[in-house]
mmCIF file of C-alpha atoms in Angstrom:
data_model
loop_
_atom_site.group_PDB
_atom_site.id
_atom_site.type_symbol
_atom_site.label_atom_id
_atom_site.label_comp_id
_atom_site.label_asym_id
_atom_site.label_seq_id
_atom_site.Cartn_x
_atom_site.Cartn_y
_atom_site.Cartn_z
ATOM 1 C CA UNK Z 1 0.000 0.000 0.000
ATOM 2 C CA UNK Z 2 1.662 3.406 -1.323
ATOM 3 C CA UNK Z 3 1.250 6.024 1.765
ATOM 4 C CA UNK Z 4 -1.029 8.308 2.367
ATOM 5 C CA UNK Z 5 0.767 11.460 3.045
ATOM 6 C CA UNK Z 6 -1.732 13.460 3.992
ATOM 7 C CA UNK Z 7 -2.405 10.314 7.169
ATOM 8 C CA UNK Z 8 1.184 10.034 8.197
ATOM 9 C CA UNK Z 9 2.239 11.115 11.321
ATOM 10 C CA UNK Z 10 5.718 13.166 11.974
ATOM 11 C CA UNK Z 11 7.309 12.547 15.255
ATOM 12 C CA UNK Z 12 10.379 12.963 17.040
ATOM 13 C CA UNK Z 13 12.097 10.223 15.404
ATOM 14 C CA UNK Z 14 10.253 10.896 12.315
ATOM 15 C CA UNK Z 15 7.326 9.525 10.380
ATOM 16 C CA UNK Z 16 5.177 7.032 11.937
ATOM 17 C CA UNK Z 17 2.572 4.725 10.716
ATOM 18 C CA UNK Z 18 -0.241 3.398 12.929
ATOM 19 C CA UNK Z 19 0.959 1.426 16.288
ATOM 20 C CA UNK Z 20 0.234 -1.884 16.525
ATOM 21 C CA UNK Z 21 1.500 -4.386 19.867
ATOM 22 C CA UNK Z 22 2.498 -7.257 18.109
ATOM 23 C CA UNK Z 23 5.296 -9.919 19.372
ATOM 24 C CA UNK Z 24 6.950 -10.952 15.704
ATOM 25 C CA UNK Z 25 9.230 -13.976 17.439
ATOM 26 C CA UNK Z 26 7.303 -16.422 15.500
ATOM 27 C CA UNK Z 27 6.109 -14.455 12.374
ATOM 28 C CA UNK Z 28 7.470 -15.519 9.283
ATOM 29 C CA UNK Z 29 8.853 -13.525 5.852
ATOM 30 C CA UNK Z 30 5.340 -12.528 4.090
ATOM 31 C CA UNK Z 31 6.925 -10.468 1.438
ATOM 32 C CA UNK Z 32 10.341 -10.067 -0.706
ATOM 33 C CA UNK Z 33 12.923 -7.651 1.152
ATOM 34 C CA UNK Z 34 13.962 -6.236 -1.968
ATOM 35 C CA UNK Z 35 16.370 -3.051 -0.800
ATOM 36 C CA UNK Z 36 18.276 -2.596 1.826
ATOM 37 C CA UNK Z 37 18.618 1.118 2.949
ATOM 38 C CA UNK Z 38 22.013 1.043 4.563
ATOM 39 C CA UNK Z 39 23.389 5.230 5.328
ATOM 40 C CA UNK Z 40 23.767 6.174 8.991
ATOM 41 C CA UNK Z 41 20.873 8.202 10.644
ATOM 42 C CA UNK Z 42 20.746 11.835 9.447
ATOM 43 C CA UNK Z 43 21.057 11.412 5.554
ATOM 44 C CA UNK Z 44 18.050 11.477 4.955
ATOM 45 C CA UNK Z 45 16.389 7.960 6.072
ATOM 46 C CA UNK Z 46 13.219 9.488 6.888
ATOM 47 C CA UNK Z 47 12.785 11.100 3.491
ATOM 48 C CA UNK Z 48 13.648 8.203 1.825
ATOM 49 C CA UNK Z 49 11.153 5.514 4.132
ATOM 50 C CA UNK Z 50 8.758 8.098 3.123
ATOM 51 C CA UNK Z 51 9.574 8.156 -0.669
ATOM 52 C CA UNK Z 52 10.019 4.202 -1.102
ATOM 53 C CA UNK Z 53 7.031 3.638 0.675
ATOM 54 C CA UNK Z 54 4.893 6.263 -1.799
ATOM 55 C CA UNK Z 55 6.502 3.682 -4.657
ATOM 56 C CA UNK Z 56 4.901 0.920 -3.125
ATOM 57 C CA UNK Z 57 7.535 -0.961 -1.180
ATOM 58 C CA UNK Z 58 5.347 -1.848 2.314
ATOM 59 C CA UNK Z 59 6.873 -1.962 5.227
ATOM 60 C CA UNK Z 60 10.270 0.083 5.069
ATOM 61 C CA UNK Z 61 11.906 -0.553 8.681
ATOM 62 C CA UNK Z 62 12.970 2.278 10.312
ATOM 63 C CA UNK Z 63 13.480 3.808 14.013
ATOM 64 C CA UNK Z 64 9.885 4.738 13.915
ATOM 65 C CA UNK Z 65 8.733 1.117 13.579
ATOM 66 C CA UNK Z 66 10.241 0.110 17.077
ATOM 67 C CA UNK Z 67 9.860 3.620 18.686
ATOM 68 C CA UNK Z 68 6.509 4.381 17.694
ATOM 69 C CA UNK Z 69 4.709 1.659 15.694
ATOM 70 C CA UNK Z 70 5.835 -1.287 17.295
ATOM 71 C CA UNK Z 71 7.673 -0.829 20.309
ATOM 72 C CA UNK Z 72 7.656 -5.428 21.157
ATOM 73 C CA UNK Z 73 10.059 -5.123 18.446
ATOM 74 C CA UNK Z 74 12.516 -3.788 20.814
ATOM 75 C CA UNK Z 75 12.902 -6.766 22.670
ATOM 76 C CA UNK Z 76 14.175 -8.751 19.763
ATOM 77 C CA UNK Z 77 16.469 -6.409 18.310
ATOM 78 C CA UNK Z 78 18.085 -6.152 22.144
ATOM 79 C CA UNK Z 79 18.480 -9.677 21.966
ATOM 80 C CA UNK Z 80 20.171 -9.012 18.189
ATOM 81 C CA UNK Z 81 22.705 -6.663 19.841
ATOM 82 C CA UNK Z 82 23.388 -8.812 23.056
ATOM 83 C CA UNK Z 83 24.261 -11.975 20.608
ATOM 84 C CA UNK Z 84 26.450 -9.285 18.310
ATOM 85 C CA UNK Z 85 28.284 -6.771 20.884
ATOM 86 C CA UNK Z 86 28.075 -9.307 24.447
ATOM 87 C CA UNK Z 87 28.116 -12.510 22.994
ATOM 88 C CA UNK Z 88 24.863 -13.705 24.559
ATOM 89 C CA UNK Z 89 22.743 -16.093 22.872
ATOM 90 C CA UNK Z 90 22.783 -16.916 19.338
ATOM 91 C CA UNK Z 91 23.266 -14.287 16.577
ATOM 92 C CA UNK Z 92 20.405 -13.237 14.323
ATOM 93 C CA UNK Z 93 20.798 -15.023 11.257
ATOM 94 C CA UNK Z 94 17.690 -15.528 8.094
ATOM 95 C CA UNK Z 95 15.619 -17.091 10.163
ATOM 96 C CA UNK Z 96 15.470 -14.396 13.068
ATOM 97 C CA UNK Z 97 15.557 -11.635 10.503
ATOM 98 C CA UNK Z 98 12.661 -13.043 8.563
ATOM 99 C CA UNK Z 99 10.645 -12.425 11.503
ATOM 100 C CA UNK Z 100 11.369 -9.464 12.389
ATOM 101 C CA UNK Z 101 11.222 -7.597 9.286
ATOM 102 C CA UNK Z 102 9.442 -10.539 7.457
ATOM 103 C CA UNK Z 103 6.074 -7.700 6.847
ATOM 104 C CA UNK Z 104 9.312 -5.186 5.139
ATOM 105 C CA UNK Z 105 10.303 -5.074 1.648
ATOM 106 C CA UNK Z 106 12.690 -2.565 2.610
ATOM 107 C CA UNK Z 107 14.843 -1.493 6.012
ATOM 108 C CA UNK Z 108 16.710 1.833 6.681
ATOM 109 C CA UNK Z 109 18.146 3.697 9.981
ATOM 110 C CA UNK Z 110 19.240 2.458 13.200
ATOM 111 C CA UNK Z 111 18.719 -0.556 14.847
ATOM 112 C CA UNK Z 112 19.216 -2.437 11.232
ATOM 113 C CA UNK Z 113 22.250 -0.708 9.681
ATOM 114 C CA UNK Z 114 23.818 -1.994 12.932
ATOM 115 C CA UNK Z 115 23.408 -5.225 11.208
ATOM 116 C CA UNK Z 116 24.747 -4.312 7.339
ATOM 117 C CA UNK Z 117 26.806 -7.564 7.228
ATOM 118 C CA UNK Z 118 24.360 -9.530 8.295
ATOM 119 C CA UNK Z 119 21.374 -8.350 6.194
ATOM 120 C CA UNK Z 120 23.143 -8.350 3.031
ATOM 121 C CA UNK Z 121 23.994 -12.212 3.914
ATOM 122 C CA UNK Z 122 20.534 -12.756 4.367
ATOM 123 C CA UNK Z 123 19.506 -11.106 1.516
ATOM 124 C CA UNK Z 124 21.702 -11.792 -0.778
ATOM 125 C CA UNK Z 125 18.968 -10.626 -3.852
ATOM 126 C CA UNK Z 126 18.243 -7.330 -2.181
ATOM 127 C CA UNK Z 127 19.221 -3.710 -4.074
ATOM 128 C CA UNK Z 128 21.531 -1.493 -1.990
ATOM 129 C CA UNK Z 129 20.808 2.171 -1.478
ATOM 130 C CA UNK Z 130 23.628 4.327 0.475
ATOM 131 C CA UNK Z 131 22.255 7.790 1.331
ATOM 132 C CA UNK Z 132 24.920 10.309 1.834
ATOM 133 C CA UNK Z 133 24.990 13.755 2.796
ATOM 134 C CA UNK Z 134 26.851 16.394 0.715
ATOM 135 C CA UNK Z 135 29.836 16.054 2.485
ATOM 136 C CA UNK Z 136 31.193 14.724 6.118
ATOM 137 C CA UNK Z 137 31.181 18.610 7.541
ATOM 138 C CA UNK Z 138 26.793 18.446 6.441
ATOM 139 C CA UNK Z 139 26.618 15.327 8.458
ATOM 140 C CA UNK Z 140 28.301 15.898 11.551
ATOM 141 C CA UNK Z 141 26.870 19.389 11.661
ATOM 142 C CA UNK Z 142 23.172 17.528 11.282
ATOM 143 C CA UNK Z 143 23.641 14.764 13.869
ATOM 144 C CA UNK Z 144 25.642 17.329 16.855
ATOM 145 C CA UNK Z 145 22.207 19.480 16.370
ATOM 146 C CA UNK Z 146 19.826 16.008 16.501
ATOM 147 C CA UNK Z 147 20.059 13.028 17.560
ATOM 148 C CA UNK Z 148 23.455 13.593 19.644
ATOM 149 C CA UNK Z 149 21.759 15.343 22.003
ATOM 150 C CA UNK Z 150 18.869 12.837 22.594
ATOM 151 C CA UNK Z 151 20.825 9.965 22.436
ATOM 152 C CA UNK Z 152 23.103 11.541 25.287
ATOM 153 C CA UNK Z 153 20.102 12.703 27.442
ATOM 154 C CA UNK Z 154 18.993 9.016 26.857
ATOM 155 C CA UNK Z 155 22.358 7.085 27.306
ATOM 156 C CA UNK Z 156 23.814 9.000 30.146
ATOM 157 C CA UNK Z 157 23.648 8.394 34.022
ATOM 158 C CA UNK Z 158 20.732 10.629 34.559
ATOM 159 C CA UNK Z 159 21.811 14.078 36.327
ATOM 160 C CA UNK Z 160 18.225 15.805 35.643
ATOM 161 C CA UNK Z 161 14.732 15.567 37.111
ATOM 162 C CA UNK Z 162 14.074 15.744 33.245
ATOM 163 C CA UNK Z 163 16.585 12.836 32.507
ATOM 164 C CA UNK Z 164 14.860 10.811 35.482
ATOM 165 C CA UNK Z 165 11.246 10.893 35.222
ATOM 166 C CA UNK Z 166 12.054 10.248 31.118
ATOM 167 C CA UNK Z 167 14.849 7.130 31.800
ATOM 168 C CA UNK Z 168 12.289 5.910 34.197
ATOM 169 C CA UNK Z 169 9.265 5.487 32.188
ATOM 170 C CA UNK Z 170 10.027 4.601 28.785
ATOM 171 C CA UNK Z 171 9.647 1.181 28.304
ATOM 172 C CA UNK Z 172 13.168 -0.286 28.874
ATOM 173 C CA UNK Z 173 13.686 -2.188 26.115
ATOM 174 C CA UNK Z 174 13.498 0.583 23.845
ATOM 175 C CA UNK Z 175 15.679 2.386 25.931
ATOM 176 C CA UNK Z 176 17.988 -0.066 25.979
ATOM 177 C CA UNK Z 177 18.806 -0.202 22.181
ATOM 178 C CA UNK Z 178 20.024 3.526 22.262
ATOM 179 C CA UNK Z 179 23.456 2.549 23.644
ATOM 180 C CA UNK Z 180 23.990 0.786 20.258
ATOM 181 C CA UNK Z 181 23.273 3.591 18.696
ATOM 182 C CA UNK Z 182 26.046 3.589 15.750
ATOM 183 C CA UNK Z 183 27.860 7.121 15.838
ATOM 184 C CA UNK Z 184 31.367 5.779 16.927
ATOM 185 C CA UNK Z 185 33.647 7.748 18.954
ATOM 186 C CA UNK Z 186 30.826 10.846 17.816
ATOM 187 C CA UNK Z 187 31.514 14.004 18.331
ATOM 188 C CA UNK Z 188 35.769 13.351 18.241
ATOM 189 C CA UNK Z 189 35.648 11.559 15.225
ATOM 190 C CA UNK Z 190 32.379 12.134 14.009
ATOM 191 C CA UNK Z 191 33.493 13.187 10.666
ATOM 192 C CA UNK Z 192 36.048 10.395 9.981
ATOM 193 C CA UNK Z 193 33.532 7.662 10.960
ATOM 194 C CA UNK Z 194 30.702 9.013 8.583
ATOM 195 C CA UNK Z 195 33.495 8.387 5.657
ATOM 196 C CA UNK Z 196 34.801 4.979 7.237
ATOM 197 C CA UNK Z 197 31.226 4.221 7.354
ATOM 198 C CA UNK Z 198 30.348 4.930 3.482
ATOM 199 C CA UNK Z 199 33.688 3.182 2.420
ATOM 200 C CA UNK Z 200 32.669 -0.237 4.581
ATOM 201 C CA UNK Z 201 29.257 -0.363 2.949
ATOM 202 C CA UNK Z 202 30.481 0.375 -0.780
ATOM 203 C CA UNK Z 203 32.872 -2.288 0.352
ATOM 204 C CA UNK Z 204 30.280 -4.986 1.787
ATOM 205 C CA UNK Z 205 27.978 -4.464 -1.336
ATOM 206 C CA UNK Z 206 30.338 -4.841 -4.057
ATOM 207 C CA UNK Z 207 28.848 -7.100 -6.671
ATOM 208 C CA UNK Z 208 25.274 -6.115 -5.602
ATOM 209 C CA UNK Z 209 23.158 -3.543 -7.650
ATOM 210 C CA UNK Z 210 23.900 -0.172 -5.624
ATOM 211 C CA UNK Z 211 23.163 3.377 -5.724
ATOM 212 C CA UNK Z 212 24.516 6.399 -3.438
ATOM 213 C CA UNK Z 213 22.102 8.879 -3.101
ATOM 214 C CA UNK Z 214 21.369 11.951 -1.867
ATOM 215 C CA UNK Z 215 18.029 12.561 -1.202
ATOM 216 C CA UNK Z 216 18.536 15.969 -3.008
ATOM 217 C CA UNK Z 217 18.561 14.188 -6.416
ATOM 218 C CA UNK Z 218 14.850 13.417 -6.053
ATOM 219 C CA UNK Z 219 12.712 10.846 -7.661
ATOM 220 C CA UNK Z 220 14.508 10.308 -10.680
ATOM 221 C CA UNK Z 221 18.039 8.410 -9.832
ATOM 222 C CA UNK Z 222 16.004 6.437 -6.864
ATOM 223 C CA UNK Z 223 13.405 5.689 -9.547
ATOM 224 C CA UNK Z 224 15.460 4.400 -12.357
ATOM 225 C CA UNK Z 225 17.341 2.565 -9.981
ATOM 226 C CA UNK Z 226 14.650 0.524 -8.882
ATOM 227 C CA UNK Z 227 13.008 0.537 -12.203
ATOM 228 C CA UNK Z 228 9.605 1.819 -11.660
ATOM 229 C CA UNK Z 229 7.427 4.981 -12.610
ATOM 230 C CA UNK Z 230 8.304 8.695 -11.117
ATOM 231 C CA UNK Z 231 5.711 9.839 -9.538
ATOM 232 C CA UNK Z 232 4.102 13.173 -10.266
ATOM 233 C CA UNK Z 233 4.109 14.765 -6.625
ATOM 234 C CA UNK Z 234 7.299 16.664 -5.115
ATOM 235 C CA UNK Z 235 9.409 13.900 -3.199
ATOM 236 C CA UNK Z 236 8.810 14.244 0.092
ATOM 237 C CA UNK Z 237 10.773 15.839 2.801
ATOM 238 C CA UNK Z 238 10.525 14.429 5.953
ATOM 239 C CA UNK Z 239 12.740 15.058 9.310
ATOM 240 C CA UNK Z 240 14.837 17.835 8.322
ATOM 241 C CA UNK Z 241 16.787 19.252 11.600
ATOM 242 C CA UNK Z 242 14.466 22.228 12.084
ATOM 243 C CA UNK Z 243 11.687 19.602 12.236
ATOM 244 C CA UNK Z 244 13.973 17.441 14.680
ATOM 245 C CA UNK Z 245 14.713 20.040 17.033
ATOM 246 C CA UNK Z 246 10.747 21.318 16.748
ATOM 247 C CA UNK Z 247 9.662 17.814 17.820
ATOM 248 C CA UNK Z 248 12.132 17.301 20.243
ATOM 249 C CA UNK Z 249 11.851 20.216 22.031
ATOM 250 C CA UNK Z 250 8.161 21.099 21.856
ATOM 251 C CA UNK Z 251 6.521 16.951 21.639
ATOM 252 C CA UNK Z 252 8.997 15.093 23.306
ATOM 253 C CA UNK Z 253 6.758 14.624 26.582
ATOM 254 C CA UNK Z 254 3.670 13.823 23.852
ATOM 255 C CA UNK Z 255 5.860 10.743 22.316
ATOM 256 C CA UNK Z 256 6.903 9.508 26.268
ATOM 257 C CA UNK Z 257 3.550 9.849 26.599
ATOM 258 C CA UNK Z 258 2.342 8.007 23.772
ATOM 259 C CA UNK Z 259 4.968 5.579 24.293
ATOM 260 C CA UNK Z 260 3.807 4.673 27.778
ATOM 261 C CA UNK Z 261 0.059 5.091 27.673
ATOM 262 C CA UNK Z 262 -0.225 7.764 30.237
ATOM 263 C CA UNK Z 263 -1.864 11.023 30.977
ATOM 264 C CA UNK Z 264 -1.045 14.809 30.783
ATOM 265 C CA UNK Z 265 -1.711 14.681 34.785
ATOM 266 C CA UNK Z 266 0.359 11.449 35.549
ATOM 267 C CA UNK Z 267 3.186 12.843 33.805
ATOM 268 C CA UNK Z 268 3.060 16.220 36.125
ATOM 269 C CA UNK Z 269 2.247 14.051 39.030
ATOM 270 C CA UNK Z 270 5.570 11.901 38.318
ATOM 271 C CA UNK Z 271 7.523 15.330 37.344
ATOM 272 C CA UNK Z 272 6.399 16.453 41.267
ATOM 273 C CA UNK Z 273 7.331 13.370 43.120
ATOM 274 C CA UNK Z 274 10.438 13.242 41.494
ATOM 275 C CA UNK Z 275 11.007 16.818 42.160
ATOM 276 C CA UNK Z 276 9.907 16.000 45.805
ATOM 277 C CA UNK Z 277 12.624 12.934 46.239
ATOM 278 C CA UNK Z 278 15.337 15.293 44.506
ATOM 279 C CA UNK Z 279 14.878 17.686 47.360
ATOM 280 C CA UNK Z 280 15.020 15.216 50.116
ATOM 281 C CA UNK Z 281 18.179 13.932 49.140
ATOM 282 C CA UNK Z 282 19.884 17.661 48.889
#
């Protein structure tokens, strides 16, 4: 089903489809994965998931599916990362993949381009797409301004009433997956790593059909590159970082919210008794 633009929602970690609760351990593949989306997080992911799924391609996996769509999905790709980074249980092969992303023809973003190597072994008929900013100076600039900053306030030993009430109430699992998040040694050597990063995946997906793109370029290289029609409307733009910082600033308590299932008054109620215990303790 192409999207419906006009339905979609834009959130904090960009656009979102309609949650569902559903535990995929034993789903199974129900469609082809037929590209694999593989550029780090602030080149433009959003735009594309928005673009490939206006072409047709349904699901495209992104942050938004475990964040905000489907946040069970968390708990399997924790397991992925224990089995890859800690060395506990077994590592997600096919099999494990297919049910996770089985309802995807398509993946982009964090948690999966932690898993490049992997995917393309699965995969091995799946198109590559590498999205790319203009240059390593554009990207670092993008993710210091964006997600840097959440993924500290979510990663680090909290040292805020904010940090507090927000570690303690979004679902853990969730939470959990940020410390994977894949910006290297980010800020220090931000700007090296985005380039080591490009050169590994041109590297991994030699052989395979493969396109770097810039979601500048528009429809027409991502179009002839999967071989299908252009469509008529303005490729969308989705997630830019003066819509990141909007979100994040003004509707971050809406998605903890919406994450959690609670109310405006709960969350003021928690934001007290925190504040309450904070004082005690000085």
């Amino acid at each position: 089903m192409a999207l419906d633009r006009q339905n979609a929602n834009i959130t904090t970690f960009g656009l979102a489809r309609p949650k569902t609760n559903i535990d995929r351990r034993s789903c199974k593949r129900n469609v082809p994965m037929k590209v694999l989306c593989l550029g780090l997080c602030r080149t433009g992911t959003s735009s594309l998931r928005a673009a490939l799924l206006e072409l047709g391609l349904d699901d495209v996996y992104h942050m938004c599916s475990v964040t905000e769509e489907n946040p069970p999905d968390a708990n399997l790709w924790k397991e992925a990362f224990d089995a890859k980074y800690e060395g506990i249980g077994k590592p997600y092969g096919k099999d494990e993949f297919d049910a996770l992303l089985g309802h995807c023809m398509a993946t982009a973003d964090f948690p999966s381009i932690s898993f490049a190597p992997e995917l393309l072994a699965a995969y091995p008929d799946a198109k590559v797409i590498l999205t790319v900013r203009d240059n390593a100076d554009v990207w670092y600039d993008s993710v210091l301004n964006t997600i840097w900053k959440v993924s500290n306030f979510l990663r680090a030993p909290p040292r805020t009433l904010t940090q507090r009430i927000v570690q303690a109430i979004l679902p853990k699992p969730a939470f959990n997956i940020f410390k994977y998040s894949p910006l290297g040694n980010f800020p220090e050597e931000g700007r090296q790593w985005y380039s080591d990063w490009n050169e590994e995946i041109k590297t991994l997906a030699k052989g395979r059909e493969f396109l770097e793109f810039n979601v500048k370029q528009g429809w027409g290289p991502l179009c002839k590159f999967l071989e299908v029609e252009q469509p008529k409307t303005a490729f969308p733009r989705v997630n830019d970082s003066n819509t990141f910082k909007e979100f994040h600033h003004k509707g971050l308590w809406l998605d903890v919210q919406r994450l959690v299932g609670i109310s405006t008054k709960l969350v003021a109620a928690l934001g007290v008794l925190g504040l309450a215990v904070w004082l005690a303790k000085k």
